[in-house]
Short mmCIF file of N, CA and C in Angstrom, two decimals:
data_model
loop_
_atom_site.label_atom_id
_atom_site.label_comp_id
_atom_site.label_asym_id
_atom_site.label_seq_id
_atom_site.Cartn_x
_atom_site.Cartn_y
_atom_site.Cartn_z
N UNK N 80 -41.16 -211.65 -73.21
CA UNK N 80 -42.57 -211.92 -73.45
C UNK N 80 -42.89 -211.50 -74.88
N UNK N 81 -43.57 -212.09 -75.82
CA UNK N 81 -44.10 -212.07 -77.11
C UNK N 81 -45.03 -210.52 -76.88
N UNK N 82 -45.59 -210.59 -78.13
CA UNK N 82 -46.45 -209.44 -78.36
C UNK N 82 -47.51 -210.23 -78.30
N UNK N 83 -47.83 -210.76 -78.79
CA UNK N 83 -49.22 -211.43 -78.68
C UNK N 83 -49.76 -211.65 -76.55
N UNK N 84 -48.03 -212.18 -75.76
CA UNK N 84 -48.66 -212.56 -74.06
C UNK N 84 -49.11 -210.81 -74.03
N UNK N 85 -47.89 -209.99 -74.56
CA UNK N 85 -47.97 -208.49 -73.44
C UNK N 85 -49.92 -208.05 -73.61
N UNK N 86 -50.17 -208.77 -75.24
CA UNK N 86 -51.63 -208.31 -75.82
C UNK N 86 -52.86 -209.01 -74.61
N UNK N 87 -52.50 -210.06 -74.46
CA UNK N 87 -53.48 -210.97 -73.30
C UNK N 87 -53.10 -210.09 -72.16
N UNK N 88 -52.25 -209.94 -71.86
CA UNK N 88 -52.19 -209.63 -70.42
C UNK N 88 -52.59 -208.46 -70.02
N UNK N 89 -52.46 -207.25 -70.95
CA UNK N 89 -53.28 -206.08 -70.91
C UNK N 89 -54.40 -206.06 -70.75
N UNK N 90 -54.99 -207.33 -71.71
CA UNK N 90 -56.42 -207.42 -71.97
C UNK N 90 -57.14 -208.36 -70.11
N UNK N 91 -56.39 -209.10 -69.79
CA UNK N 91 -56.53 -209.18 -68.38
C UNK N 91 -56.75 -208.46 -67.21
N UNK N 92 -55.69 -207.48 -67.70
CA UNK N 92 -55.71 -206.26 -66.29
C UNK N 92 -56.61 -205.38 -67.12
N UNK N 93 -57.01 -204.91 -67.92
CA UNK N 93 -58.37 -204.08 -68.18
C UNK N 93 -59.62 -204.63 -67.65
N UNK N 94 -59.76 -205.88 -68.35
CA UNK N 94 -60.99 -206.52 -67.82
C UNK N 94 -60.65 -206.70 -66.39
N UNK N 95 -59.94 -206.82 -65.71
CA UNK N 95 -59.69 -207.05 -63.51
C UNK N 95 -59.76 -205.49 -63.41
N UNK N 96 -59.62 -204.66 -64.06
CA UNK N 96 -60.15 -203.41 -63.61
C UNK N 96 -61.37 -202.56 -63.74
N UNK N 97 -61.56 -203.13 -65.17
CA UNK N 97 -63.58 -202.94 -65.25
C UNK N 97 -64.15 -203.39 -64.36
N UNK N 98 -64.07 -204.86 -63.91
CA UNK N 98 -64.75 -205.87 -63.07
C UNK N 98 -64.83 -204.95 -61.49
N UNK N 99 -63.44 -204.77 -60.88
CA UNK N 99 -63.75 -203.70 -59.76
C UNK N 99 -64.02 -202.77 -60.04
N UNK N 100 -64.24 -202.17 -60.71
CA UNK N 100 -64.97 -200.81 -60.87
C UNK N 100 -66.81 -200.82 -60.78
N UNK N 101 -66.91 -201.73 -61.39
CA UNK N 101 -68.62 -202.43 -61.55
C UNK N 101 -69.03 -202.87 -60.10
N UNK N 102 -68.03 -203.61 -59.35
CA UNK N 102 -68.12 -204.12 -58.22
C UNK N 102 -68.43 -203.17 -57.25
N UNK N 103 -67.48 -202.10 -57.38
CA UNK N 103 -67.20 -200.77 -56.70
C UNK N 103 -68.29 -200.04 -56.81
N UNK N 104 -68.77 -199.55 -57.62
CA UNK N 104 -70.05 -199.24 -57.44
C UNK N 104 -71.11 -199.28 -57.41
N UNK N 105 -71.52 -200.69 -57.84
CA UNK N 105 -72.83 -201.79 -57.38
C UNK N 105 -72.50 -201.47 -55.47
N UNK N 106 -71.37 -201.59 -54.99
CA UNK N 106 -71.46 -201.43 -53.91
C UNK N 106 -71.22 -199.99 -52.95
N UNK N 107 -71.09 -199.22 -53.51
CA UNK N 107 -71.23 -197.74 -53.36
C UNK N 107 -72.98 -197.86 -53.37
N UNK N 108 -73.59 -198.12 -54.28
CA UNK N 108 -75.44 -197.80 -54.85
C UNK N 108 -75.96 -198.80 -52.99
N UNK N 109 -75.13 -199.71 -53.21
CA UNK N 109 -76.32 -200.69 -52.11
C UNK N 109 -76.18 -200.52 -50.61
N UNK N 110 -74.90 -199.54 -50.33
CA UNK N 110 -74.38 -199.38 -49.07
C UNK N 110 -75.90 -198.55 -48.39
N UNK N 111 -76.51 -197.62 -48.75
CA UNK N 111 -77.60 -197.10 -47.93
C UNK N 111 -78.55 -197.94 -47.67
N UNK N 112 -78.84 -199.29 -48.61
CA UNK N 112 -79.69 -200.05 -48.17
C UNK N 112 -79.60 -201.22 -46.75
N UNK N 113 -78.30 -200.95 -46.88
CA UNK N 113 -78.17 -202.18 -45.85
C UNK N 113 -77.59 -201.72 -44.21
N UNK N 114 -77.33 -200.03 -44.58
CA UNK N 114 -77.14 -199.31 -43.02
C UNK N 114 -77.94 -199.83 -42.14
N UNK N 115 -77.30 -199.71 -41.05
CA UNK N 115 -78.82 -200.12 -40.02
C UNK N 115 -78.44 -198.69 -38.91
N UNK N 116 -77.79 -197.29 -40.14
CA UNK N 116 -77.61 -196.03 -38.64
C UNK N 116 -78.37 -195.53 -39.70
N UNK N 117 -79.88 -195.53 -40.06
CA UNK N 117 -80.47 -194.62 -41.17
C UNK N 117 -81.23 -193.42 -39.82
N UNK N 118 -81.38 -192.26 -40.02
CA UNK N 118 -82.47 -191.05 -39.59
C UNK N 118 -83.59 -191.91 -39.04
N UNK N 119 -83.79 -192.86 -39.45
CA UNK N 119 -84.79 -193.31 -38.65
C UNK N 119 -84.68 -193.77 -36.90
N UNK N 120 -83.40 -194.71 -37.43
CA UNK N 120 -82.83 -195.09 -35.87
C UNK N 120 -82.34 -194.03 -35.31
N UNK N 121 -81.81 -193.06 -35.52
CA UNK N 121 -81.30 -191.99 -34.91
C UNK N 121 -81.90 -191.24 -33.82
N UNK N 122 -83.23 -191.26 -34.55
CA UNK N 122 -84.29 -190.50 -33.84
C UNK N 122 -85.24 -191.01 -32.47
N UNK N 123 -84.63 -192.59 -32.48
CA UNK N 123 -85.39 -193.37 -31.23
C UNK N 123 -84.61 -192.95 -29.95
N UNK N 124 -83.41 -192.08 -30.38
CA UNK N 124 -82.54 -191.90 -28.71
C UNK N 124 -83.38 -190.86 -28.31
N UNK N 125 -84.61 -190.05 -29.08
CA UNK N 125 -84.82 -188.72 -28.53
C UNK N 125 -86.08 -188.87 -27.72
N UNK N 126 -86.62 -190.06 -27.75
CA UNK N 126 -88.07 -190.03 -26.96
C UNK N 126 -88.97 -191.22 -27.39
N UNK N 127 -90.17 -191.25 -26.93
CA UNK N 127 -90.76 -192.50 -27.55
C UNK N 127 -91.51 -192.05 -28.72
N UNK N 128 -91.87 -192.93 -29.56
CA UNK N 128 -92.70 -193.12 -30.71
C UNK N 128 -94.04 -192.25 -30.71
N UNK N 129 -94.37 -191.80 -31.80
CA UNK N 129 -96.16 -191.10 -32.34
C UNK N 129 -96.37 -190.43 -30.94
N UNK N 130 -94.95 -189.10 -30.29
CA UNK N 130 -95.11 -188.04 -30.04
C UNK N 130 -94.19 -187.08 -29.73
N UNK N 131 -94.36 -185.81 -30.32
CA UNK N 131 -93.10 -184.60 -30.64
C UNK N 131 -92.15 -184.61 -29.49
N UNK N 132 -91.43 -185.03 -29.49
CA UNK N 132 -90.05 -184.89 -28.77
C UNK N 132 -89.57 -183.46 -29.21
N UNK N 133 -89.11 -182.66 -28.29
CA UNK N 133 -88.60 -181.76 -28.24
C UNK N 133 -87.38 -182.23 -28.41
N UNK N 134 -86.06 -181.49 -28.92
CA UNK N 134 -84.73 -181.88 -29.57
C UNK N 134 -84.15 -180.84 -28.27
N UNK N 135 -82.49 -180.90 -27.89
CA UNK N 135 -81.95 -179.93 -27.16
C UNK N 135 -81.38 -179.07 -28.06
N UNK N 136 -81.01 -177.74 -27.37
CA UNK N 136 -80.48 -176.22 -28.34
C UNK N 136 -79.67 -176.92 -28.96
N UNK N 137 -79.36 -176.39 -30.30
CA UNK N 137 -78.34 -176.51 -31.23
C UNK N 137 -77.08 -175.43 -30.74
N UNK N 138 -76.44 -176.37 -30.29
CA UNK N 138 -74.80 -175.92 -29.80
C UNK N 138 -73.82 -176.02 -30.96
N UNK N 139 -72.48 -175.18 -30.93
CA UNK N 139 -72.24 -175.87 -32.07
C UNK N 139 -70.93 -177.13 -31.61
N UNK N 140 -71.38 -178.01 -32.62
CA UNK N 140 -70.58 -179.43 -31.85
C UNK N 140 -70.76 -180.30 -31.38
N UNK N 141 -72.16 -179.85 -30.84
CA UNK N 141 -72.77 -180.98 -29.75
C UNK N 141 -74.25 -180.88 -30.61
N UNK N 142 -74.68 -180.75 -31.84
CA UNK N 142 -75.87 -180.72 -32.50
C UNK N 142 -76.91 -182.18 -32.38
N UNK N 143 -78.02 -182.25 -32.02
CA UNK N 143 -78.72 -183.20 -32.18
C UNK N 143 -78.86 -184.03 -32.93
N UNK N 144 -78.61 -183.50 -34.39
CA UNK N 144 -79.48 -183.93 -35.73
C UNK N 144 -78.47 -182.95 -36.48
N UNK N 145 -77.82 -183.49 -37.62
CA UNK N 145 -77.03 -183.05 -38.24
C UNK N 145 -78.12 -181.68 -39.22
N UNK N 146 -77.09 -180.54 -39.73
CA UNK N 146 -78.04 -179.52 -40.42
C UNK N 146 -79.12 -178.88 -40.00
N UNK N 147 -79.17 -178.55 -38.26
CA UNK N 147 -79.99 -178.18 -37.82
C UNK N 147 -80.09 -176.62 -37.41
N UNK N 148 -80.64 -175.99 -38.12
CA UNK N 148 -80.34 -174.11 -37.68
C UNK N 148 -80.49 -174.23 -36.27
N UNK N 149 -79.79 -173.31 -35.50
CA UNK N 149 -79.42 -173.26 -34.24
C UNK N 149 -80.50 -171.93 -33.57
N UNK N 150 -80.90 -170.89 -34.83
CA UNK N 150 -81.87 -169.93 -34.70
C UNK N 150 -83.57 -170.32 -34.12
N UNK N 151 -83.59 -171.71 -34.31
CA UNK N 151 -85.13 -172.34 -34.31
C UNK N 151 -84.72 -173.82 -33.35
N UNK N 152 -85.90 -174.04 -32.63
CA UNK N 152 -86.18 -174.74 -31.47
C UNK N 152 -86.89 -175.80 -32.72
N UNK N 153 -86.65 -177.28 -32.05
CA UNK N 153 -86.58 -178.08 -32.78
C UNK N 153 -87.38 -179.18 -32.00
N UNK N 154 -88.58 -179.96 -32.68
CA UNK N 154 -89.24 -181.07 -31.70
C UNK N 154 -89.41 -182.32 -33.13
N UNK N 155 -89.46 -183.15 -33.07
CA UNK N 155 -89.38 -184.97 -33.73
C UNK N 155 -90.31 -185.40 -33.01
N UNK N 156 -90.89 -185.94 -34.53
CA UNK N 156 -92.18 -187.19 -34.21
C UNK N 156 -92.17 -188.57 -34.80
N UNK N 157 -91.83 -189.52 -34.39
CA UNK N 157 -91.29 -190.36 -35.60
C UNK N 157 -92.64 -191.59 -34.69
N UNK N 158 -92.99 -192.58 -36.66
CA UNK N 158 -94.10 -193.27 -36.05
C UNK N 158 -94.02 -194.14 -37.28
N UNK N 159 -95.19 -194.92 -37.20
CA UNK N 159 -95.74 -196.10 -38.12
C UNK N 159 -96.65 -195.54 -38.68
N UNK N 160 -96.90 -195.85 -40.06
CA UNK N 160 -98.54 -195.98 -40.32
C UNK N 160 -99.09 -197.37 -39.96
N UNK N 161 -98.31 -198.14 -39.79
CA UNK N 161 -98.85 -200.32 -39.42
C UNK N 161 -100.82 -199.61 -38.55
N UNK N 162 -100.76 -199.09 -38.02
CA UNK N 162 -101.72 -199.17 -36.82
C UNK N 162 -102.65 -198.04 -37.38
N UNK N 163 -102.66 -197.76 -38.44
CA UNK N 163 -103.48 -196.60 -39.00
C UNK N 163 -102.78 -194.96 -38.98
N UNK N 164 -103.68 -194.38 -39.65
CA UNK N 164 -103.17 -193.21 -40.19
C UNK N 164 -102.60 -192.41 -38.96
N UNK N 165 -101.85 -191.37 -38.77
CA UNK N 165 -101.39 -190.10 -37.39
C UNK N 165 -101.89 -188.64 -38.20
N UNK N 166 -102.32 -188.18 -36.97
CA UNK N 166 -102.49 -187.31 -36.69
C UNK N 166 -101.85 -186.10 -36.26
N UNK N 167 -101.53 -185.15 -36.68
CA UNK N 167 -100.47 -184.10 -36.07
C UNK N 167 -101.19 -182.93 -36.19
N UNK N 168 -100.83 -182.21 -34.60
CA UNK N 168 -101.56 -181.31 -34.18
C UNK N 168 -100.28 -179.80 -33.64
N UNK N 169 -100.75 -178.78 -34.28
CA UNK N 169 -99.67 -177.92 -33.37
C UNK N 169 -99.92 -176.63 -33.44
N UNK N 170 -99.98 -175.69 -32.42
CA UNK N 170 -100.11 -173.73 -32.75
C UNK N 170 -98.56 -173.64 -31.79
N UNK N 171 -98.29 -172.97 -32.97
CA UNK N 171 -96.93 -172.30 -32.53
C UNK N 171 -97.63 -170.57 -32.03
N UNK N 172 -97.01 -169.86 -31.41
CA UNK N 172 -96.87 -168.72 -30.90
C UNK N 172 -96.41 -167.56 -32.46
N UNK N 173 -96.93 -166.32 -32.61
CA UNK N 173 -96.52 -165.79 -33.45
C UNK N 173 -95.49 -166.09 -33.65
N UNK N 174 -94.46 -166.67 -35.01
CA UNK N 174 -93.78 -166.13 -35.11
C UNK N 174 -93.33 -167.46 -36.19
N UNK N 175 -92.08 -167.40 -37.27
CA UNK N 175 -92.33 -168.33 -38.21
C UNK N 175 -92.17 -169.65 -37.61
N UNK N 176 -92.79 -170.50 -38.44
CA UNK N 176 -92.28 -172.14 -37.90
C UNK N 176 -92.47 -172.93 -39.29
N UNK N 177 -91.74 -174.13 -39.46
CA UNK N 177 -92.33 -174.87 -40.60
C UNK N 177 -92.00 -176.41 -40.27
N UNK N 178 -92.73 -176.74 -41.26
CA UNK N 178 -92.73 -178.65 -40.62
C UNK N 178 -92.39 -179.66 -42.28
N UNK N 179 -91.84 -180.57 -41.65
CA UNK N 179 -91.43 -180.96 -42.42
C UNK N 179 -91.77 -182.67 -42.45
N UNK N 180 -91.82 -183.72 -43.38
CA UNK N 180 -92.48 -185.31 -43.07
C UNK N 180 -91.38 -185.70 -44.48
N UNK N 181 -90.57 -187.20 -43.72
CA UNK N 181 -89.84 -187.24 -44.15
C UNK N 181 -89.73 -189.07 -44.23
N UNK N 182 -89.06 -189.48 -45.08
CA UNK N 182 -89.32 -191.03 -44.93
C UNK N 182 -88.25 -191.43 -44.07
N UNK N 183 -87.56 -192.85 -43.82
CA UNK N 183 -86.92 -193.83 -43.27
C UNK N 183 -85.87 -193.64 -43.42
N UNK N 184 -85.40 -192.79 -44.31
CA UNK N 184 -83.87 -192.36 -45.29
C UNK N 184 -83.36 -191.08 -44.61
N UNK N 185 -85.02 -190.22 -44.24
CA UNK N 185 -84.80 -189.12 -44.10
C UNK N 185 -84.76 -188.35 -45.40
N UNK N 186 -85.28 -188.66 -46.39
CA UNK N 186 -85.47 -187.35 -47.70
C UNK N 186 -87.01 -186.97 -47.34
N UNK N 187 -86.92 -185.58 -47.74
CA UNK N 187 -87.98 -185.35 -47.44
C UNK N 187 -89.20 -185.81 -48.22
N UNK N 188 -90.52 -185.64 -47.61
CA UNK N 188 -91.81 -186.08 -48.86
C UNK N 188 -92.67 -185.33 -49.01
N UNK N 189 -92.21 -183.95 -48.03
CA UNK N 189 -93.66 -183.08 -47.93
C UNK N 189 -93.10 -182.35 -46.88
N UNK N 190 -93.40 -180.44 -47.36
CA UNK N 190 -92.91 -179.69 -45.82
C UNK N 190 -93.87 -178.51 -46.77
N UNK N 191 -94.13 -177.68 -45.65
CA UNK N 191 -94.81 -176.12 -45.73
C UNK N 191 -94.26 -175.83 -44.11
N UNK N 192 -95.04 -174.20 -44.48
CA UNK N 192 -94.86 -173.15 -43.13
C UNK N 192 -95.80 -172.79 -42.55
N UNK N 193 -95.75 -172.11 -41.68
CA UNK N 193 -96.79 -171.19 -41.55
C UNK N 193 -97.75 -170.23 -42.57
N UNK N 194 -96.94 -169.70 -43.58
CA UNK N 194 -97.45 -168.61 -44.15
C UNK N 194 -98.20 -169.62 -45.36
N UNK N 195 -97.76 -170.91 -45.59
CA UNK N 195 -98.87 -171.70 -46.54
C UNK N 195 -99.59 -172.26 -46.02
N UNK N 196 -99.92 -172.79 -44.93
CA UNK N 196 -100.36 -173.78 -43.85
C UNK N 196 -102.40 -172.64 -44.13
N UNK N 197 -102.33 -172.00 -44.27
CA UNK N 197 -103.50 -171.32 -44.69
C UNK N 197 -104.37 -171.14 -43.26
N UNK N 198 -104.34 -171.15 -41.78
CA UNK N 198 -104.54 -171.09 -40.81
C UNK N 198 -103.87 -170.66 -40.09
N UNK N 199 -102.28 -171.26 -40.25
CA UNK N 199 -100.91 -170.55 -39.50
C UNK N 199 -101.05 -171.93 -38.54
N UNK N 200 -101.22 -173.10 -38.91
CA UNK N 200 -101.57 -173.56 -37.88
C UNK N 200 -101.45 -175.18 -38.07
N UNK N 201 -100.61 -176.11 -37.94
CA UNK N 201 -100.63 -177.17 -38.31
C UNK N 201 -101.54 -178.18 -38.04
N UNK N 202 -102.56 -178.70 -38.65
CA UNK N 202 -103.62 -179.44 -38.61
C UNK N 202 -103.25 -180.88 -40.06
N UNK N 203 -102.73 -181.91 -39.95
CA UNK N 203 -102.55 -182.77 -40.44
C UNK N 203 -103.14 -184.44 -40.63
N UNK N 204 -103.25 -184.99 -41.27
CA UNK N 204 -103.68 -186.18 -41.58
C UNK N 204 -102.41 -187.38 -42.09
N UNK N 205 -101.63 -188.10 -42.26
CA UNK N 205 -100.79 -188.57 -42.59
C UNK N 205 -101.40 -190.31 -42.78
N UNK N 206 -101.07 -190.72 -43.96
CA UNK N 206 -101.87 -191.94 -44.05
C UNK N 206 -101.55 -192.96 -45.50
N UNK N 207 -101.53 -193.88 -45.69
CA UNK N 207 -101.46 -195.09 -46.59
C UNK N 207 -102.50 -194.99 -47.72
N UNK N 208 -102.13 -195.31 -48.95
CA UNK N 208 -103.40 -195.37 -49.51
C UNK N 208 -104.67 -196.00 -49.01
N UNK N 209 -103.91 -197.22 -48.68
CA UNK N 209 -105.51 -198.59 -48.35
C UNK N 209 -106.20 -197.49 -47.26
N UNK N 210 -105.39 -196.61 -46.21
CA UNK N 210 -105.68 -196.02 -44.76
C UNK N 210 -106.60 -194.73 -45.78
N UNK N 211 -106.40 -194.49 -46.84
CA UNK N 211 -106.94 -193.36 -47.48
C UNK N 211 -108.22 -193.59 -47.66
N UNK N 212 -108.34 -195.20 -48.59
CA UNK N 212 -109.86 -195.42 -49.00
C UNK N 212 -110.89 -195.87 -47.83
N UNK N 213 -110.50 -196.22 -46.96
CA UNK N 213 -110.77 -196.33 -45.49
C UNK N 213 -111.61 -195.20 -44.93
N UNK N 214 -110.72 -194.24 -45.39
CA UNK N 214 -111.14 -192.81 -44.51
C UNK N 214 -112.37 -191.82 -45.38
N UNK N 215 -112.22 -192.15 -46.71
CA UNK N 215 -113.31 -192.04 -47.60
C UNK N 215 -114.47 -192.71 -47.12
N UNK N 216 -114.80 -193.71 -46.94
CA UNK N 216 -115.78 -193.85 -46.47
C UNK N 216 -116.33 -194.27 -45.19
N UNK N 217 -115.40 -192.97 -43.70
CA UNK N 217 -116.13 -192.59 -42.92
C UNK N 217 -114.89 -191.73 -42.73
N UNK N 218 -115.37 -190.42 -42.97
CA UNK N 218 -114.51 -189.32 -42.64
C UNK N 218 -114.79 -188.92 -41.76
N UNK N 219 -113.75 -188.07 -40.80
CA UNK N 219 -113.67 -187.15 -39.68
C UNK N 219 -114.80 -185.98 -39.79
N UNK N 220 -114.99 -185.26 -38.87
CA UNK N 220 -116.09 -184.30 -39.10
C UNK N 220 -114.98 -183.35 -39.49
N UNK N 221 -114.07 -182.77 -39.30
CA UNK N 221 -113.16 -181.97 -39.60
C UNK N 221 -111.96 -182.13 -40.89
N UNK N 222 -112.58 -183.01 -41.47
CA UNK N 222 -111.09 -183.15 -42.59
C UNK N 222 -111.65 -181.97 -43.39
N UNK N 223 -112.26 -181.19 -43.55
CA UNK N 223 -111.89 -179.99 -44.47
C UNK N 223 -111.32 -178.85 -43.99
N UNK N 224 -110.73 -179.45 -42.61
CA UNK N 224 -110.08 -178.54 -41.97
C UNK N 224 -108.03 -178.70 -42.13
N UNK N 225 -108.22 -180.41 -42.41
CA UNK N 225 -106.94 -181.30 -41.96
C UNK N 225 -106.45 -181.00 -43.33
N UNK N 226 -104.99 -181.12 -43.60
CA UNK N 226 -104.01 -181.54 -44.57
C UNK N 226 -104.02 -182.63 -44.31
N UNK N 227 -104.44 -183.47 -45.58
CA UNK N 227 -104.54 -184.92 -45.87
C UNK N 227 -103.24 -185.23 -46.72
N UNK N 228 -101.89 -185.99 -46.26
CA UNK N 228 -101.13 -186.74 -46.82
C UNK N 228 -100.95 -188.02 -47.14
N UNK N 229 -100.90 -188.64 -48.35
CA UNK N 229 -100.75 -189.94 -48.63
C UNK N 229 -99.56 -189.99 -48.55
N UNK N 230 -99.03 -191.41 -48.45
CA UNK N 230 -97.27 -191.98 -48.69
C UNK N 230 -97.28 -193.19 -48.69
N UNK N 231 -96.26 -193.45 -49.44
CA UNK N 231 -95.82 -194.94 -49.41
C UNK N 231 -95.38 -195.28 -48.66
N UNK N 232 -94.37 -194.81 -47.44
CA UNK N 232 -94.05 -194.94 -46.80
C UNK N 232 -94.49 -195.74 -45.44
N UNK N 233 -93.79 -196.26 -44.45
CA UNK N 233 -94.86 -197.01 -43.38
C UNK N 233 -94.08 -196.26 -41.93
N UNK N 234 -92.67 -195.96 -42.01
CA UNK N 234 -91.82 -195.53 -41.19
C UNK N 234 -91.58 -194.24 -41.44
N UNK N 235 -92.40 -193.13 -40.62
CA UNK N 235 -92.16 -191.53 -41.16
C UNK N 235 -92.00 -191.12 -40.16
N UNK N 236 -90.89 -189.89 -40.15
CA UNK N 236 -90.98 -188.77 -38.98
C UNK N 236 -91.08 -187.09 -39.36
N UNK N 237 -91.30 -186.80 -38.66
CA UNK N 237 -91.90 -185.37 -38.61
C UNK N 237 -91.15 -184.27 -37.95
N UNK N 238 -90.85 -183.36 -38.59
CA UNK N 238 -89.87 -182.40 -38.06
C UNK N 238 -90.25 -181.06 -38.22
N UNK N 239 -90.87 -180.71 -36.30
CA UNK N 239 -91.21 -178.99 -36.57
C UNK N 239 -90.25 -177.99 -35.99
N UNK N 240 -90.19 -176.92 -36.60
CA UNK N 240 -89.16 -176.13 -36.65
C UNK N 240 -89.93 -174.68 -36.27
N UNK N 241 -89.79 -173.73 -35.24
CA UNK N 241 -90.31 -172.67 -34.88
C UNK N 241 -89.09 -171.48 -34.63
N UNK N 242 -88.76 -170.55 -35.52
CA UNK N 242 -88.32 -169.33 -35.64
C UNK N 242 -88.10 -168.86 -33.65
N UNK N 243 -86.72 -168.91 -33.59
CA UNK N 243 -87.00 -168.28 -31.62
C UNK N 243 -86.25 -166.88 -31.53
N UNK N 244 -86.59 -165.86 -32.16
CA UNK N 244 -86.49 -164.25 -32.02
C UNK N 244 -85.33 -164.06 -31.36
N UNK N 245 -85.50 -164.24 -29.53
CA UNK N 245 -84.82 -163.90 -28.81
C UNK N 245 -85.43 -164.98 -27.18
N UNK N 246 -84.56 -164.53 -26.38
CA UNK N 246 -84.66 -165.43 -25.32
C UNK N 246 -85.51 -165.58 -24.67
N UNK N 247 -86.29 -164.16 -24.65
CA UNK N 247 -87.81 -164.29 -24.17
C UNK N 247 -88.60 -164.95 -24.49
N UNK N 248 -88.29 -165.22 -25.67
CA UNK N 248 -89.62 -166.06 -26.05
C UNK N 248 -89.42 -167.61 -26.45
N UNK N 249 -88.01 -168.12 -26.05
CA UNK N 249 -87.85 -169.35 -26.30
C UNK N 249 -88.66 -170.31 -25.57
N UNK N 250 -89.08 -170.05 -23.95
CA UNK N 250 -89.31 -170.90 -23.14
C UNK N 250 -91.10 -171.11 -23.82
N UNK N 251 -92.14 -170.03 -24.13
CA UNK N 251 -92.87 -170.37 -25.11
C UNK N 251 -92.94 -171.19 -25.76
N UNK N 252 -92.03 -171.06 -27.28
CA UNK N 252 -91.50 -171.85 -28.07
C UNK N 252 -91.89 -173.43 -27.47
N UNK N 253 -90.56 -173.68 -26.71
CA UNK N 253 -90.60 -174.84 -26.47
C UNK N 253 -91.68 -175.35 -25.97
N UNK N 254 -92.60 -174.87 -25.28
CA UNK N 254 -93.69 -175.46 -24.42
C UNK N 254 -94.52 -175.36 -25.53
N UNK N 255 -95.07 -174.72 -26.66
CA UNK N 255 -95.76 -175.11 -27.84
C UNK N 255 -95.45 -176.07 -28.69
N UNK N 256 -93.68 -176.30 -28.61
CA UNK N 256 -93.53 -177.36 -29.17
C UNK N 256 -93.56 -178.97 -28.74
N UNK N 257 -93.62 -178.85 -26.73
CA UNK N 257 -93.99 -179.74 -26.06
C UNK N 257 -95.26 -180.24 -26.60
N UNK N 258 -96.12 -179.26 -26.39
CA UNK N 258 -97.79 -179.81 -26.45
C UNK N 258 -98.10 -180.17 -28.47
N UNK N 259 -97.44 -179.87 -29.01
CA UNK N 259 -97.80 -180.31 -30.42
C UNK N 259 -98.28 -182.04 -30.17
N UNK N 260 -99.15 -182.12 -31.42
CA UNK N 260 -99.66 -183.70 -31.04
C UNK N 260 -99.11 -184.53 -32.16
N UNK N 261 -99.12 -185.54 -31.74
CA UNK N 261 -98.65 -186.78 -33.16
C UNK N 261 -99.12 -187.71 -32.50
N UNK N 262 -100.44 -188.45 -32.92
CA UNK N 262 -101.08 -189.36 -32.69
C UNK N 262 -101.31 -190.38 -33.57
N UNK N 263 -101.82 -191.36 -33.60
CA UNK N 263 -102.52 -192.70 -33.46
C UNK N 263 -103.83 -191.96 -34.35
N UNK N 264 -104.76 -192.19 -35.45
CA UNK N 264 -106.16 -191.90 -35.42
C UNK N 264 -106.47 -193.20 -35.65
N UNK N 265 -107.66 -193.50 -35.37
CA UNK N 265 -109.17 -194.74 -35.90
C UNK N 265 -109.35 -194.31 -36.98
N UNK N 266 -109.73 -194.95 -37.62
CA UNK N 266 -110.48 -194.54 -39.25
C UNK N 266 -111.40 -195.73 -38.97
#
C-alpha cells in the first residue's frame, strides 16, 4: 500500500471513530428521555393517584424505592396538576420528618423539614403558573397559612419521610403517615 492509501485510510478510521463516538453519546444524552421505567411509573405499583401511600419497611434487599433510609417510615403521593392545583396535608407526631416534591425524572424541585416548615407541620399548595394566576384572584381563606409551590411540571410526586426512634412509636408514625392528605383543590 502507498503512503498516500495508508494516509486515506487512517483518515477513514478516525473519521468511523469520531462518527461513533458522537453517535454514542447523542445516545447516552437521549436514553432518559425515551425510558418508559422513569420514578414516575414506579410509583403507580404503590397505590392509587393524589393520595399518600404508605411505602413497606425498608429491608435490606427487598427496598421499595431505591436510596431509602431504613431509620424513617416512608409514604408517596404521586398526581397531576391537568385537574388543578393539590393540596397536601400532614402532622407527623413529635419527632423529625421531611418532605420532599419531585418531578417525572424524580430530581428533586423543592423539600424542607419540620424544623423549617415554621409550624412543624406540613400545610402545602402545589400548582401551575396559569393554576397560580387563577388562585390570585380567588384565594383560599387560609393561604397565609399554606406553602404555595409553583412548577413546571404537570406529573409530580411527593415524598414524606418521618424519623421512627424506636418500635414504639412506629405504629404512630405510620398511621400519621396514613392520614396525611394529597388532594385535588378547586381554585
Amino acid at each position: 500500500m502507498t503512503r498516500g492509501g495508508l494516509i486515506r485510510t487512517g483518515l477513514w478510521l478516525l473519521g468511523g471513530l469520531m462518527l461513533g463516538g458522537i453517535i454514542h453519546i447523542v445516545a447516552v444524552i437521549l436514553v432518559p428521555d425515551f425510558t418508559t421505567d422513569d420514578a414516575w411509573t414506579r410509583l403507580a405499583t404503590f397505590g392509587p393517584d393524589a393520595q399518600f401511600n404508605v411505602l413497606p419497611a425498608v429491608e435490606p434487599g427487598a427496598e421499595p424505592l431505591p436510596m431509602l433510609d431504613p431509620s424513617m417510615a416512608h409514604a408517596v403521593c404521586r398526581f397531576t396538576l391537568d385537574d388543578g392545583p393539590v393540596r397536601l396535608d400532614a402532622t407527623i407526631p413529635d419527632t423529625f420528618w421531611s418532605f420532599s416534591l419531585f418531578n417525572r425524572r424524580g430530581e428533586t424541585t423543592y423539600s424542607f423539614n419540620d424544623r423549617t416548615s415554621g409550624e412543624g407541620k406540613l400545610a402545602m399548595l402545589v400548582l401551575t403558573s396559569s393554576q397560580l394566576s387563577m388562585l390570585r384572584e380567588n384565594p383560599p381563606d387560609d393561604l397565609d397559612s399554606l406553602i404555595v409551590i409553583e412548577t413546571e411540571d404537570d406529573h409530580v410526586f411527593a415524598l414524606l419521610r418521618a424519623f421512627v426512634p424506636d418500635k414504639r412509636r412506629e405504629k404512630a408514625i405510620d398511621a400519621a403517615l396514613g392520614r396525611a392528605k394529597c388532594a385535588q383543590e378547586k381554585v
